[in-house]
Coordinates of N, CA, C and O in Angstrom, one line a residue:
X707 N 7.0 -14.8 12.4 CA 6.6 -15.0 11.0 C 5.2 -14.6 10.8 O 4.4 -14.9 11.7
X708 N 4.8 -14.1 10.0 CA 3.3 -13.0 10.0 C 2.5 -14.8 9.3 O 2.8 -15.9 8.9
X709 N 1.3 -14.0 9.6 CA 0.2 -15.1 9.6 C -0.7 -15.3 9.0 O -1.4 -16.3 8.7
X710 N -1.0 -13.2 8.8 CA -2.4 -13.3 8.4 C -1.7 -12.6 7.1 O -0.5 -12.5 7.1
X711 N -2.6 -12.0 6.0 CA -2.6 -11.5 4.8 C -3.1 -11.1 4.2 O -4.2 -11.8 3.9
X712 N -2.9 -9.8 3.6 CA -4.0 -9.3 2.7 C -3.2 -8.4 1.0 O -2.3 -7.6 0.8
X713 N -4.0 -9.0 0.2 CA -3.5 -8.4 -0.8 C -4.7 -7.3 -1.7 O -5.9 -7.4 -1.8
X714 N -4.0 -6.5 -2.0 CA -5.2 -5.7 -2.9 C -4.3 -5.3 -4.2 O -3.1 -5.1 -4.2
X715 N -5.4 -5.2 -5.4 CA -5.1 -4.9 -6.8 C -5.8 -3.6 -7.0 O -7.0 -3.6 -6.8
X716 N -5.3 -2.6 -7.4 CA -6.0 -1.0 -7.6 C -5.7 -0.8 -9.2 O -4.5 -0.7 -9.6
X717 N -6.6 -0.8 -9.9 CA -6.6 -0.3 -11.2 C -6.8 1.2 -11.8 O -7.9 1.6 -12.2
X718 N -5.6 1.9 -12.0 CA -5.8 2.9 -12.0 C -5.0 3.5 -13.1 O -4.2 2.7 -13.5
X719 N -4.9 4.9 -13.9 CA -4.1 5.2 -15.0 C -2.9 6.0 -14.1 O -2.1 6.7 -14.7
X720 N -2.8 6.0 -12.8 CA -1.9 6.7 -11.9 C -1.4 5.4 -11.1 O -0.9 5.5 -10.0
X721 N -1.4 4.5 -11.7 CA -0.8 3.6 -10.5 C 1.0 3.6 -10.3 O 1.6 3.0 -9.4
X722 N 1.5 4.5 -11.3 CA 3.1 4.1 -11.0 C 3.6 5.7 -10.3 O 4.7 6.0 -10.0
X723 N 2.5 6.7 -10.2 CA 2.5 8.1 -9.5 C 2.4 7.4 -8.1 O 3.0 7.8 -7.1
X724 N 1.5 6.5 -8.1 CA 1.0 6.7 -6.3 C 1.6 5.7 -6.0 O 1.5 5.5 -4.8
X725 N 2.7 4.7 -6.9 CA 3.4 3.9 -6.4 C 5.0 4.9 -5.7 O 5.8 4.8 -4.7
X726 N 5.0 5.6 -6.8 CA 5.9 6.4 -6.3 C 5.7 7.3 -4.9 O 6.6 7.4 -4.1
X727 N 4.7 7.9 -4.7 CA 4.3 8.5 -3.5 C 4.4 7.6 -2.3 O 4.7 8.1 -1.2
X728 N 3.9 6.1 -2.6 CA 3.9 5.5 -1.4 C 5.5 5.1 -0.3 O 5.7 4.9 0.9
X729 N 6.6 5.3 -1.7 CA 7.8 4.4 -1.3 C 8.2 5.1 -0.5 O 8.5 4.3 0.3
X730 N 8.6 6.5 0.1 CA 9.1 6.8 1.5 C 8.4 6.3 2.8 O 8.9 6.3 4.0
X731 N 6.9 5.9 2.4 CA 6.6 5.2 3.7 C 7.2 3.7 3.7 O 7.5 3.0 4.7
X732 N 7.4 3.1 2.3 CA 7.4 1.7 2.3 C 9.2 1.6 2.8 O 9.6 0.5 3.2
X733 N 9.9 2.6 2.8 CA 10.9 2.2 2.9 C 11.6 2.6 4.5 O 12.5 2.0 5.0
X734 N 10.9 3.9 5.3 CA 10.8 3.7 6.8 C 9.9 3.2 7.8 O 9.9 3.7 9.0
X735 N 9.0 1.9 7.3 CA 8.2 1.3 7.6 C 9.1 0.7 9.1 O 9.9 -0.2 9.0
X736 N 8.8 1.2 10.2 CA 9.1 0.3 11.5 C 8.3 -0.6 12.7 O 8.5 -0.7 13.9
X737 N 7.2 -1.2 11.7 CA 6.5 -1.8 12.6 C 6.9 -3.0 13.0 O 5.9 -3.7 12.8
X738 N 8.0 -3.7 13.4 CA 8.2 -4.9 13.8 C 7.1 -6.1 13.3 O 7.6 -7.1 12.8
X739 N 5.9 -6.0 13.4 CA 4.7 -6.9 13.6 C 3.7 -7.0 12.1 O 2.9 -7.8 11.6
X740 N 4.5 -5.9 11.6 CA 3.9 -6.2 9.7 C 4.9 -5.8 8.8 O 5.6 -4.8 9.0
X741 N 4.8 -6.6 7.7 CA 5.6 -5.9 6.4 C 4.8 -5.8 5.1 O 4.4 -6.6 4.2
X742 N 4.6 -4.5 5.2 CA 4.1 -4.1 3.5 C 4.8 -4.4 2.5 O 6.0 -4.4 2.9
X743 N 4.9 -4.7 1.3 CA 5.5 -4.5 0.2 C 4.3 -3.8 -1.1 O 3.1 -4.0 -0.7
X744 N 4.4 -3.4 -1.9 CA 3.8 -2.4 -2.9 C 4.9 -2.6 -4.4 O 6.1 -2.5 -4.3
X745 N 3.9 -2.9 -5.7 CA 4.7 -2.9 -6.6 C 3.5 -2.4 -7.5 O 2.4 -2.1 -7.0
X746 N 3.7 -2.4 -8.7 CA 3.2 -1.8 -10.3 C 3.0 -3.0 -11.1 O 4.1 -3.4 -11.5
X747 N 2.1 -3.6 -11.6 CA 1.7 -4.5 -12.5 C 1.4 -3.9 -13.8 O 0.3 -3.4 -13.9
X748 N 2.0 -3.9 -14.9 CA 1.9 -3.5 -16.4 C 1.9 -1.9 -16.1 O 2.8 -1.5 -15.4
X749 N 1.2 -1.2 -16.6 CA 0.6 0.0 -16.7 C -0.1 0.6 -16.1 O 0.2 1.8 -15.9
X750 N -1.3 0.1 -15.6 CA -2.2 0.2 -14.8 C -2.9 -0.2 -13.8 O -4.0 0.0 -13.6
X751 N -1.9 -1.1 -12.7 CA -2.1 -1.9 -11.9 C -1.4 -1.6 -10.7 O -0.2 -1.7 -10.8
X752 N -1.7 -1.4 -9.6 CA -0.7 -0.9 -8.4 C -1.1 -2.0 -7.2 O -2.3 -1.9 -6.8
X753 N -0.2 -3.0 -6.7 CA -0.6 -4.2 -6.1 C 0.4 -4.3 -4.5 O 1.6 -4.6 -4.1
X754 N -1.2 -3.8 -4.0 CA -0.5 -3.6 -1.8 C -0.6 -5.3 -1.0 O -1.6 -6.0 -0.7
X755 N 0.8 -5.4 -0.9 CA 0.6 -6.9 0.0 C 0.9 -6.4 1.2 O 1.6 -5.4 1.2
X756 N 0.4 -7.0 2.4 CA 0.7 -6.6 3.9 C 0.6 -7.6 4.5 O -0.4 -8.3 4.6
X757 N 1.9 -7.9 5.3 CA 1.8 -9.2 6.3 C 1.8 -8.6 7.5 O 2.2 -7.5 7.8
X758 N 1.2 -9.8 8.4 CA 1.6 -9.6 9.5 C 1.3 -10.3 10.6 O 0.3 -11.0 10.3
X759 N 1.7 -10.6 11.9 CA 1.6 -11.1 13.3 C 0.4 -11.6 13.4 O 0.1 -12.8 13.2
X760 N -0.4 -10.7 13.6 CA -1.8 -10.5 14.2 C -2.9 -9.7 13.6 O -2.6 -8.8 12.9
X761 N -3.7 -9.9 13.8 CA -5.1 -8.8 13.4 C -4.6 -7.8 13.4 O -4.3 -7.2 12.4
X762 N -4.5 -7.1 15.1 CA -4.2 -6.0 14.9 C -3.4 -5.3 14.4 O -3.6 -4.2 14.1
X763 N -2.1 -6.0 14.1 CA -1.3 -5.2 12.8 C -1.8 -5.3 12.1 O -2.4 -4.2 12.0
X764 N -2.1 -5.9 11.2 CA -2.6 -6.1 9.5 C -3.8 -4.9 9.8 O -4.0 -4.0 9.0
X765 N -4.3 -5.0 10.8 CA -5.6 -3.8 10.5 C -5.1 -2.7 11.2 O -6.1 -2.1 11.5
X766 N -3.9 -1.9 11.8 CA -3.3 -0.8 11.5 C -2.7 -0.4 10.3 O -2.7 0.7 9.7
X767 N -1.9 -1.9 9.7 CA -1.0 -1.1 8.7 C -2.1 -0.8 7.5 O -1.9 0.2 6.8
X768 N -2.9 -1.4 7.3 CA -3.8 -1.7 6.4 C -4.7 0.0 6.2 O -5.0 0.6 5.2
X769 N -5.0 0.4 7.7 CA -5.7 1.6 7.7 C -4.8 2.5 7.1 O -5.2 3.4 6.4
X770 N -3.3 2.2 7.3 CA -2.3 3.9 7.0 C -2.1 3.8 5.7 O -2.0 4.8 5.0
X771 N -2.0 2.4 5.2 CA -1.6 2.5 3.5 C -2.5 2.4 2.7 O -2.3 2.7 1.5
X772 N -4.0 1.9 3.0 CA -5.2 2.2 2.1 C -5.6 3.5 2.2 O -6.1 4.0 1.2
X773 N -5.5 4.2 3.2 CA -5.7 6.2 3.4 C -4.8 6.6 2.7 O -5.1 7.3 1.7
X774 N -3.2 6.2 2.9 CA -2.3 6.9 1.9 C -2.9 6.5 0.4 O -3.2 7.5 -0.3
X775 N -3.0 5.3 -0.2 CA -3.7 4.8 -1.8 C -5.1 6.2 -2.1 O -5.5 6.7 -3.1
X776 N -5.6 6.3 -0.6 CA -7.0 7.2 -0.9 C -6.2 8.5 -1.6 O -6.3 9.0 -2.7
X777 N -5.5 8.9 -0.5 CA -5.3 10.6 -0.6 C -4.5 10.3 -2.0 O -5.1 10.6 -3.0
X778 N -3.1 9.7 -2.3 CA -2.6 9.5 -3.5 C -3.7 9.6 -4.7 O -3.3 10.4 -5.6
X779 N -4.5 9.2 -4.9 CA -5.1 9.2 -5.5 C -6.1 9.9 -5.9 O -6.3 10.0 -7.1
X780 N -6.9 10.7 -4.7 CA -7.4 11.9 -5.0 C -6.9 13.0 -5.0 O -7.6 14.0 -5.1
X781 N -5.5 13.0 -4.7 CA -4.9 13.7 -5.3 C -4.4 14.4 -7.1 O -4.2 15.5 -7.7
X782 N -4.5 12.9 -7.4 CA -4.0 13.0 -8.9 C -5.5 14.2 -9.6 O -5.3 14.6 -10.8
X783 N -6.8 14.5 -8.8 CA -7.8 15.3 -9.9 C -7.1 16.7 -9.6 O -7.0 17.3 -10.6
X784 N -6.6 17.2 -8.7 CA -5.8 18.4 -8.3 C -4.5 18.6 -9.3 O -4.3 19.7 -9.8
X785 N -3.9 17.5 -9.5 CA -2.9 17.9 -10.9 C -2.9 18.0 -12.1 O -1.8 18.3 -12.7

């Protein structure tokens, strides 16, 4: 049963693009030791929960899905 937690709120006019980009990771996610989930709040709100075991999961999964929110996002000046 995970232990630790972290939630983040990203305010953005792209939040339901990068919610979309995130879901093939969120849906072959195989880390036994954390569970992400990622959802869309109104319009402009894109909200990353991550559980997990131990520190060190929460601060793996945490590195791969705040880099993916990075690149997602600076991506959107390229389009």
């Amino acid at each position: 049963m995970p232990t630790h937690e972290a939630l983040f709120r990203f305010t953005t006019d792209h939040a339901d693009r990068i919610y979309r980009s995130l879901l093939p990771e969120l849906k072959d996610e195989v880390n036994p030791r954390s569970v992400t989930s990622c959802w869309v709040e109104g319009t402009d709100t894109l909200v990353l929960r991550v559980e997990a075991q131990d520190i060190a999961a929460l601060r793996a999964a945490l590195n791969m899905f705040l880099r993916l929110v990075s690149i997602a996002d600076e991506m959107q000046e390229i389009v």
